[in-house]
XYZ file of C-alpha atoms in Angstrom:
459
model
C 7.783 -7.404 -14.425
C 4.331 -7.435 -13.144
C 2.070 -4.779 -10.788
C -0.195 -5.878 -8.759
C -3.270 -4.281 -6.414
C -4.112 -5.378 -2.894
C -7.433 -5.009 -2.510
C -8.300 -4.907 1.423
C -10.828 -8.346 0.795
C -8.031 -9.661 -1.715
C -5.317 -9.083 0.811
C -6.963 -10.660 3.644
C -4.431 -13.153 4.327
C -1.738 -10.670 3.772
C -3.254 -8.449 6.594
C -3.768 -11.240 9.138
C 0.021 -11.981 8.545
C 1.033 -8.479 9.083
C -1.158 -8.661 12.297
C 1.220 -11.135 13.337
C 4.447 -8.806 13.616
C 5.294 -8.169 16.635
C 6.391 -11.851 16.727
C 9.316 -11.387 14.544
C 11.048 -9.111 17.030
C 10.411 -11.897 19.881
C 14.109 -11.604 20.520
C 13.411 -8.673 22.622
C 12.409 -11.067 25.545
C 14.149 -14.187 24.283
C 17.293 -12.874 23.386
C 17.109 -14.286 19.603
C 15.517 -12.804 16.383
C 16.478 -9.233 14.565
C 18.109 -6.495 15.967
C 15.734 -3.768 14.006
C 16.763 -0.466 13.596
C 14.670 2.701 12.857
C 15.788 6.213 12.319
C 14.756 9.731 10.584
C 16.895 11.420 7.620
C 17.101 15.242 7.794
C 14.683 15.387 5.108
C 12.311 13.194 7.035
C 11.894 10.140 5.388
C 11.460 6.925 7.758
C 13.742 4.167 7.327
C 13.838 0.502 9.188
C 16.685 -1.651 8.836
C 16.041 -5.584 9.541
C 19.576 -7.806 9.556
C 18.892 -11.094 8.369
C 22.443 -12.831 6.964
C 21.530 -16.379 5.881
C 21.859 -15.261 2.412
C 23.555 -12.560 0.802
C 20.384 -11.068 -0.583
C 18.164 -8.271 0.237
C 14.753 -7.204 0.099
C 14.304 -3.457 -0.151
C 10.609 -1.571 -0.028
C 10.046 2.467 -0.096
C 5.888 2.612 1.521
C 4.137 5.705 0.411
C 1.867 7.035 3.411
C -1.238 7.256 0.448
C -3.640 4.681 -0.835
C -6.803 4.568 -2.500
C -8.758 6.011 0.641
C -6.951 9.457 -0.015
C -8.201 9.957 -3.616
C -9.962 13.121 -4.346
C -13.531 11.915 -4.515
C -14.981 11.007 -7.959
C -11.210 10.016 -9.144
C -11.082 6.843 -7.395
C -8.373 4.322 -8.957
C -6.073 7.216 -8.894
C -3.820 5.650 -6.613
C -3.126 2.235 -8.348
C -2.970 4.178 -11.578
C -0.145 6.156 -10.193
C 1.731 3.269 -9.154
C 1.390 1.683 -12.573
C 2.952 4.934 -14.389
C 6.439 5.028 -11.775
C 7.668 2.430 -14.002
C 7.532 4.709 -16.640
C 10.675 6.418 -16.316
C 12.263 9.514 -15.296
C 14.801 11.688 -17.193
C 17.737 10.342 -15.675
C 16.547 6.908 -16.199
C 13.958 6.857 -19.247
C 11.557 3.998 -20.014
C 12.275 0.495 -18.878
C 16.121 1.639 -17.458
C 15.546 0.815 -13.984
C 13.221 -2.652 -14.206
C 16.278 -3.712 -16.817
C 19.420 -3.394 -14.192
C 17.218 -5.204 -11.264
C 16.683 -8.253 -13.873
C 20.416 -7.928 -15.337
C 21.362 -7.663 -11.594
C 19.465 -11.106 -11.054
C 16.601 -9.021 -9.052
C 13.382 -9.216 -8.778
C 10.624 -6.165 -8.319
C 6.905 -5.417 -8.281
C 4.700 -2.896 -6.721
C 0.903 -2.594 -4.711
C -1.362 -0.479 -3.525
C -3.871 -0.935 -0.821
C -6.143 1.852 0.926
C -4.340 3.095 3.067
C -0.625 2.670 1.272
C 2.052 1.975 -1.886
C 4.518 0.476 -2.031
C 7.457 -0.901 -4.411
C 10.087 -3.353 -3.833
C 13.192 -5.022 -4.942
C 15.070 -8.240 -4.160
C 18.267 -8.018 -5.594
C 21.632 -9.078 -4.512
C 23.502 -7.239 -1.423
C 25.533 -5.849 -3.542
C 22.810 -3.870 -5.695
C 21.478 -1.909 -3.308
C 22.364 1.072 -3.138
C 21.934 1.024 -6.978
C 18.185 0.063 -6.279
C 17.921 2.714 -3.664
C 19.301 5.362 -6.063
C 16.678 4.180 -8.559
C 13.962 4.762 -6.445
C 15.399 8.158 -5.144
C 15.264 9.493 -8.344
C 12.043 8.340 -9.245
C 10.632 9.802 -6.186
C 10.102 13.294 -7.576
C 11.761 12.474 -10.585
C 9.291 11.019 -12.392
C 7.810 11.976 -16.540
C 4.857 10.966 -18.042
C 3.423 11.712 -21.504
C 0.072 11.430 -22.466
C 1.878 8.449 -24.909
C 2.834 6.610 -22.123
C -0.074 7.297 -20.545
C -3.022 6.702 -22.138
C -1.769 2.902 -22.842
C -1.290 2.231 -19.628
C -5.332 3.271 -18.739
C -6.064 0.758 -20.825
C -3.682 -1.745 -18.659
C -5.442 -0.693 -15.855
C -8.927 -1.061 -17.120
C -8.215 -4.626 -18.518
C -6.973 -5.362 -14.829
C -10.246 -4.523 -13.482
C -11.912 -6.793 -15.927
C -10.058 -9.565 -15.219
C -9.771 -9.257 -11.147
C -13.165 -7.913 -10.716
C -15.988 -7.239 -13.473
C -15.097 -10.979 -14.483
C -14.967 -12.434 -11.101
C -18.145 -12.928 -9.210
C -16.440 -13.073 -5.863
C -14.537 -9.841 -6.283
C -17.547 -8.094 -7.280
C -19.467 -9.068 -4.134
C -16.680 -8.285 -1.986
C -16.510 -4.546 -4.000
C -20.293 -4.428 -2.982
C -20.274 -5.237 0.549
C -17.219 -3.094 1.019
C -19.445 -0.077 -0.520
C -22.262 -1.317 1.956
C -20.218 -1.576 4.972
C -18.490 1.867 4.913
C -21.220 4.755 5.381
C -18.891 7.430 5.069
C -15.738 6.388 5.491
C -13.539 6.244 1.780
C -12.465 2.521 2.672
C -15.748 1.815 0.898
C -14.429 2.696 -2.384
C -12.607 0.090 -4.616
C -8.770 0.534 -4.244
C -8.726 -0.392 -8.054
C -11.271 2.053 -8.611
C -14.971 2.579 -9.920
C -14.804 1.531 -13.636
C -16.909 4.870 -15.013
C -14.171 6.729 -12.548
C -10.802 4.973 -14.110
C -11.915 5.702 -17.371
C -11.740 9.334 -16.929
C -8.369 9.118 -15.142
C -5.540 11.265 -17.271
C -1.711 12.753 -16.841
C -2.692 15.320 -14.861
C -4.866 13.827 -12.561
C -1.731 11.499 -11.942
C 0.964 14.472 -11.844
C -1.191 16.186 -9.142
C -1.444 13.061 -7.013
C 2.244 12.413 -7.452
C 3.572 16.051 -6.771
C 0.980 16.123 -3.583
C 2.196 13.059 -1.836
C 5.445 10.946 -2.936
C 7.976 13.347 -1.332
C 10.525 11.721 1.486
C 8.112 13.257 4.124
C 6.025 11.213 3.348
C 7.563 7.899 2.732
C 9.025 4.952 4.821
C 12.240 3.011 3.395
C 12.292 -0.899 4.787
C 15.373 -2.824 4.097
C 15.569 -6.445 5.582
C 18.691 -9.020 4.736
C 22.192 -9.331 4.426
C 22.896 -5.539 5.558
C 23.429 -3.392 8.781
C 21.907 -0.564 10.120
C 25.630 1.361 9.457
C 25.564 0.652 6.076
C 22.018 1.083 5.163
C 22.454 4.382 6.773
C 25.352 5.404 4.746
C 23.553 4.568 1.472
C 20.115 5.842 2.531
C 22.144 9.443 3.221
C 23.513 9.458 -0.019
C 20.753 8.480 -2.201
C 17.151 9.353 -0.387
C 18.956 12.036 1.633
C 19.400 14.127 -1.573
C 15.595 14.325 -2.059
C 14.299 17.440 -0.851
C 10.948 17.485 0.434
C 8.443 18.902 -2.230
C 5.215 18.792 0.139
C 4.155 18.853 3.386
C 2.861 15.659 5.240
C 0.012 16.631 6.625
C -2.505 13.973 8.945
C -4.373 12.292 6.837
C -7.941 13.397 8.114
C -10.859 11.226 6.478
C -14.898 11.149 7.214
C -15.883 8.973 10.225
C -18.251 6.573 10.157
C -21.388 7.531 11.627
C -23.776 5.294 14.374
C -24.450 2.067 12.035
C -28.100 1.100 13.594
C -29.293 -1.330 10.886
C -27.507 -4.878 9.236
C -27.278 -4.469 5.554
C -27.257 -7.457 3.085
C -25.917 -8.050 -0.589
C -27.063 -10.515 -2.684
C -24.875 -11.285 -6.216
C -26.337 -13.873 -8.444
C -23.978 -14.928 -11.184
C -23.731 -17.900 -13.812
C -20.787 -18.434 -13.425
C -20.903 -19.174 -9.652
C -20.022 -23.071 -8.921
C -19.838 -22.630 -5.420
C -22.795 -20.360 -2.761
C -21.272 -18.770 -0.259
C -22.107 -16.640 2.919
C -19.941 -13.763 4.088
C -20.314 -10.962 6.598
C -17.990 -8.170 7.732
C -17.970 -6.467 10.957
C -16.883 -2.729 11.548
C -14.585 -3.015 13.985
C -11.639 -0.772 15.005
C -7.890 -1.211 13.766
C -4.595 -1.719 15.438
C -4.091 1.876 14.922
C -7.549 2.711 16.669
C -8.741 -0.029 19.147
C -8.357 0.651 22.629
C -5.564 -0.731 24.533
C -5.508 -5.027 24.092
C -9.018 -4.817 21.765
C -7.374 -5.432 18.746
C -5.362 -8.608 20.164
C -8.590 -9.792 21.894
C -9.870 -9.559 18.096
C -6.936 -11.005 16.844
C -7.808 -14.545 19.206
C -11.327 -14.407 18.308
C -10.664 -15.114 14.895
C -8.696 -17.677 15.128
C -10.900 -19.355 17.611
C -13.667 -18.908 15.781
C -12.385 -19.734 12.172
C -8.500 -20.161 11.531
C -7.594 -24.189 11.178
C -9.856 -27.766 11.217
C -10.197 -27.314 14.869
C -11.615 -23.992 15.165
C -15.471 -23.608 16.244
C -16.869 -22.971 12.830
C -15.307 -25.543 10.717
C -15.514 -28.400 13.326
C -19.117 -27.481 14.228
C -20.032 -26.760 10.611
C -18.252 -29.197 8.907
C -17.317 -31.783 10.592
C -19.958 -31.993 13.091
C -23.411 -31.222 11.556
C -21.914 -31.934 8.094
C -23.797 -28.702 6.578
C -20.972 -26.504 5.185
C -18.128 -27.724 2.590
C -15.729 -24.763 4.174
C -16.140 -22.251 7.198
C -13.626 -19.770 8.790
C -13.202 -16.244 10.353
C -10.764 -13.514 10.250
C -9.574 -10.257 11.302
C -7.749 -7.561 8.940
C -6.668 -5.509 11.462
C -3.557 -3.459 9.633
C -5.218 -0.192 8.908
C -5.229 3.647 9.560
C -8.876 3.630 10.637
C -11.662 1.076 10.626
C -10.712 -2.480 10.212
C -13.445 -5.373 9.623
C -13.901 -8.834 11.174
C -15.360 -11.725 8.595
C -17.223 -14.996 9.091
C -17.793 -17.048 6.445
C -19.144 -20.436 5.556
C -19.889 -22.834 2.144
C -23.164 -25.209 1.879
C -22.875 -28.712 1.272
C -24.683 -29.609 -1.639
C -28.280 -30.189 -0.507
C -27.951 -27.502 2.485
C -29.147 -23.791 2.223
C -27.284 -20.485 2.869
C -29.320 -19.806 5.441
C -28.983 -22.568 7.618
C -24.935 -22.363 7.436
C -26.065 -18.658 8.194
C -28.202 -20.031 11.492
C -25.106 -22.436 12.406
C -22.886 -19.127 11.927
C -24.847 -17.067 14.191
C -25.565 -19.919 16.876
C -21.823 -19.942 17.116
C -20.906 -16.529 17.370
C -24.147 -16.090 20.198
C -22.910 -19.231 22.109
C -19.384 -17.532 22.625
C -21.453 -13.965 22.999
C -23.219 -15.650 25.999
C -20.602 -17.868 27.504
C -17.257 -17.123 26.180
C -14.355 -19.593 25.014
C -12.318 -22.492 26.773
C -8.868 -21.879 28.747
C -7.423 -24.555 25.708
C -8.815 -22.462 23.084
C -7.798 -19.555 24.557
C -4.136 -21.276 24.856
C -4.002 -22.641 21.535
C -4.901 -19.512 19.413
C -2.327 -17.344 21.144
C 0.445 -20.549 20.825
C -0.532 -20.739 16.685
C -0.918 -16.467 16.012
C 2.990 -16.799 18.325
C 4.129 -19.692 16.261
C 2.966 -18.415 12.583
C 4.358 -15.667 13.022
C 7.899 -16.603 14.163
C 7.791 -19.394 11.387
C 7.457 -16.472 8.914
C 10.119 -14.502 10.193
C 12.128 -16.975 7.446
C 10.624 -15.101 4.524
C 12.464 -11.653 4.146
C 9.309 -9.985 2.066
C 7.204 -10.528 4.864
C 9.649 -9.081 7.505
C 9.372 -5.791 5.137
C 5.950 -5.872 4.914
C 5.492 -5.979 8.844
C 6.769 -3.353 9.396
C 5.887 -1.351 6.325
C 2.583 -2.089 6.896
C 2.425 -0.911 10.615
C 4.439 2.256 10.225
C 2.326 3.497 7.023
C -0.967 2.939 9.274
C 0.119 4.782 12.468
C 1.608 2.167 14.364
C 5.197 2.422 15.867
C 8.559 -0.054 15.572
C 8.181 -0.171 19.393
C 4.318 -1.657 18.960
C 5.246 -4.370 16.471
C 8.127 -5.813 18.600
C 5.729 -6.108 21.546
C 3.049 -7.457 20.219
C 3.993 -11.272 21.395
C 3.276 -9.931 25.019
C 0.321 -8.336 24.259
C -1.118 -11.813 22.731
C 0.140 -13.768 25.684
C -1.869 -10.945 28.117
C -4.873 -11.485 26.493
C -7.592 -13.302 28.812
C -10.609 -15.191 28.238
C -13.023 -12.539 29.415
C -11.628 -10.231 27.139
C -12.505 -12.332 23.901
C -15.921 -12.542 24.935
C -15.843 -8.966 25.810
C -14.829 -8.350 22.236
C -17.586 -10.408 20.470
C -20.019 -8.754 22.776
C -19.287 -5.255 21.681
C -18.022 -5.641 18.229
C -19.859 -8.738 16.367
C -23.529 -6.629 16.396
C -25.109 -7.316 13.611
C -26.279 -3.470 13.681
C -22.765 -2.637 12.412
C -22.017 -5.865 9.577
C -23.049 -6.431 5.984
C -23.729 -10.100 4.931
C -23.248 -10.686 1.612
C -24.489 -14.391 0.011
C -23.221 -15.421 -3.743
C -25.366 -17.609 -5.347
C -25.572 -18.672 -9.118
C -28.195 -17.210 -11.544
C -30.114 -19.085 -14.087
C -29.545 -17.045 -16.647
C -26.310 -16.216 -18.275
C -24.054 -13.582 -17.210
C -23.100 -11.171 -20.099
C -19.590 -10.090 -20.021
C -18.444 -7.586 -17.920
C -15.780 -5.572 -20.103
C-alpha cells in the first residue's frame, strides 16, 4: 500500500479532468449515462452514489473538506502528514488490520491530499463494502497514534519530500512560483509542506488537526459501481450514520489575494536539468468563484491555446517556426478559491527561452486582439465533451468528479450541467476571458535552466 500527495502543479492533469465532469452525467439531456444520487445523513455527512454495473466492483472514496491551505500557519505539511498516520490504526482495528482485509479481499486502496482536500479510497469487490465503509467509519474519529508510530512515519514523510521535490528540479520551481504567485492567499504554501516546517511536525500537532476537522460534518462519502443508491444508503446508515459529529463545520474563511500590479519571475538553475523550460501561471478565478460561464470560457481557452498537435501553441511553436521541442496550456480550475491558468513551452536546441517566451506572448496577444476561429471554437468544446464522456469508463475518475467538486463548493446539480454550459460558450467570450484574465500584472513566469556547476544534494 502506497500514499501519495497531489500537489496542485503535480495534479494538473488530474484537475483539468475533474474540470471535465459535468460530462459524465450527459444522460440528463441524452437520456444515457448515470443516474447519480446525492443525499444528507442525520449526522450530516454528504454522500453520492454513482451506478455503474459492468463489473461487479466498486470504488469507494470518503473526501475530507481540509487540505493543506487550512493548516495553522508555520505547520504547513500538517495535512499530508495526517493522512499518512490514518493508516495507523485505531483500537478496534490496530496497526495494519484494515489495509490487510482490502488486500485479502482482492482490494486495492491509497490516499491524497491536495489544498483544498483528503481523501482515501478503496476498490474492492461489491461485496466488501460495507466492510470498507465500516473501516473508514471507525477510523474517522477513531483513530490512535503514539509518538512510536509517529515519529517513523516523519521520517516517511520527509524522505517523500526529498524524492518528489528537494531532488527534482521541476518540482522545486513549481514550489517557487506557487509561493510567488499567491500574495496572501495559503495556496502558496507547499501541500507537502516547507521542509524546516515538517520537521517540527509531532502527535499533537496531528491529534489537533484530526479532532478539529475529520468529523462526518465535514466529510463527503462517493461510491461509484456495481451498487444502488438503496443499498448504499442502507450501509452508509449503519456504518457512517453511527459517527457522531465531534466538531462543527464551519466556512472555511482564508486571506484574499490582494490587487497583483506587477509580473513576478523565477529563475531555477540546476545541474541536473536536461531540458529549459518556460512556464507562467495566471491568477485566475475557480469554478467555485468565476462569474457565471468564466470558468468554461477558461476551460476553451486552454485547450485552444495548448491541449493537442493542433492547438495554437504547439502548431505555431513547433511545427511552424520549428523553435520549441513541446508547448501547451492549461487550466486547473477545481478549487475553493483562486485557480491558475499555465502556458508553457520547451526550446529546440539552438533556440533561447526567450524567444519561445516572445512566440508565447505573440500568441496569447494575437487572440487578446482578435479572438479565435468558429472551428476552434467548435473543436475544443467537441474534445473537453468527448474526453470527458470517454472517461466516464474509469470508475476512480467518476469518484473523483464529483469528490472533487463537492469538497470545493460546487454542487451535484453543477457537475451534471456542465456539458451545456461548454456548448453555450461563444467566441466573444474566450477572447473576453484572455482579455481580463491573461495580464501579465497578475502571472509569475518561471524559466528552468541548467547550472554549470553541480547541484549538491538536497536531503
Amino acid at each position: 500500500m502506497s500514499q501519495i500527495y497531489w500537489s496542485m502543479r503535480l495534479s494538473k492533469v488530474l484537475l483539468l479532468i475533474v474540470a471535465l465532469a459535468g460530462a459524465a452525467a450527459s444522460a440528463a439531456h441524452a437520456g444515457s449515462g448515470p443516474d447519480v444520487a446525492h443525499f444528507t445523513l442525520s449526522n450530516g455527512l454528504e454522500v453520492v452514489v454513482v451506478p455503474d454495473h459492468r463489473a461487479p466492483v466498486v470504488t469507494h472514496m470518503v473526501w475530507y473538506k481540509v487540505g493543506a491551505a487550512d493548516e495553522t500557519p508555520g505547520k504547513s505539511g500538517l495535512a499530508h502528514f495526517l493522512e499518512h498516520l490514518m493508516f495507523k490504526g485505531t483500537e478496534k482495528n490496530p496497526g495494519q488490520t484494515f489495509s490487510r482485509q482490502v488486500a485479502e479481499g482482492g482490494g486495492q486502496e491509497n490516499a491524497f491530499t491536495a489544498s483544498d482536500y483528503t481523501g482515501f479510497f478503496q476498490r474492492v469487490p461489491r461485496e466488501h463494502l460495507k466492510e470498507v465503509m465500516a473501516f473508514e467509519a471507525d477510523r474517522m474519529t477513531g483513530l490512535v497514534l503514539t509518538d512510536e508510530v509517529v515519529r517513523p512515519e516523519l521520517n516517511v514523510v520527509l524522505e517523500e519530500q526529498n524524492m518528489r521535490i528537494a531532488n527534482n528540479p521541476g518540482a522545486r520551481l513549481g514550489e517557487q512560483m506557487d509561493a510567488a504567485l499567491y500574495l496572501n492567499h495559503p495556496y502558496g504554501r507547499p501541500v507537502i509542506g516547507w521542509r524546516h516546517e515538517i520537521e517540527k511536525l509531532d502527535r499533537d500537532d496531528a491529534l489537533a488537526f484530526y479532532r478539529r476537522f475529520y468529523t462526518p460534518n465535514n466529510a463527503i462519502v462517493v461510491v461509484t459501481g456495481d451498487i444502488t443508491a438503496d443499498e448504499v444508503k442502507a450501509d452508509a446508515e449503519a456504518t457512517y450514520g453511527k459517527v457522531a459529529e465531534r466538531a462543527p463545520s464551519n466556512p472555511r474563511q482564508r486571506p484574499t489575494e490582494p490587487v497583483q500590479q506587477a509580473p513576478r519571475t523565477v529563475t531555477l538553475a540546476d545541474a541536473r536539468v536536461e531540458e529549459p523550460s518556460i512556464s507562467r501561471d495566471y491568477l485566475v478565478p475557480s469554478e467555485t468563484t468565476a462569474k457565471s460561464g468564466e470558468s468554461e470560457a477558461l476551460d476553451v481557452l486552454a485547450h485552444v491555446l495548448g491541449s493537442g498537435e493542433d492547438c495554437r501553441l504547439y502548431r505555431i511553436l513547433v511545427v511552424d517556426k520549428g523553435i520549441a521541442l513541446s508547448a501547451g496550456a492549461y487550466y486547473t480550475g477545481t478549487a475553493l478559491d483562486y485557480a491558475k491558468f499555465g502556458v508553457y513551452g520547451a526550446p529546440k536546441p539552438g533556440t533561447t527561452l526567450r524567444q519561445v517566451e516572445a512566440g508565447i506572448d505573440a500568441i496569447i496577444d494575437d487572440v487578446v486582439a482578435h479572438g479565435i476561429t468558429a472551428d476552434e471554437l467548435d473543436r475544443a468544446k467537441n474534445r473537453l465533451i468527448a474526453d470527458a464522456v470517454y472517461a466516464e469508463d474509469n470508475q476512480a475518475t467518476l469518484a473523483r468528479w464529483y469528490g472533487a467538486a463537492l469538497a470545493t463548493g460546487q454542487t451535484v446539480d453543477m457537475v451534471r450541467t456542465w456539458p451545456d454550459r461548454i456548448r453555450a460558450v461563444t467566441a466573444d467570450a474566450v477572447q473576453q476571458a484572455a482579455r481580463t484574465w491573461l495580464d501579465r500584472r497578475k502571472s509569475v513566469t518561471g524559466y528552468l535552466v541548467k547550472s554549470l556547476q553541480p547541484e549538491e544534494s538536497h536531503s
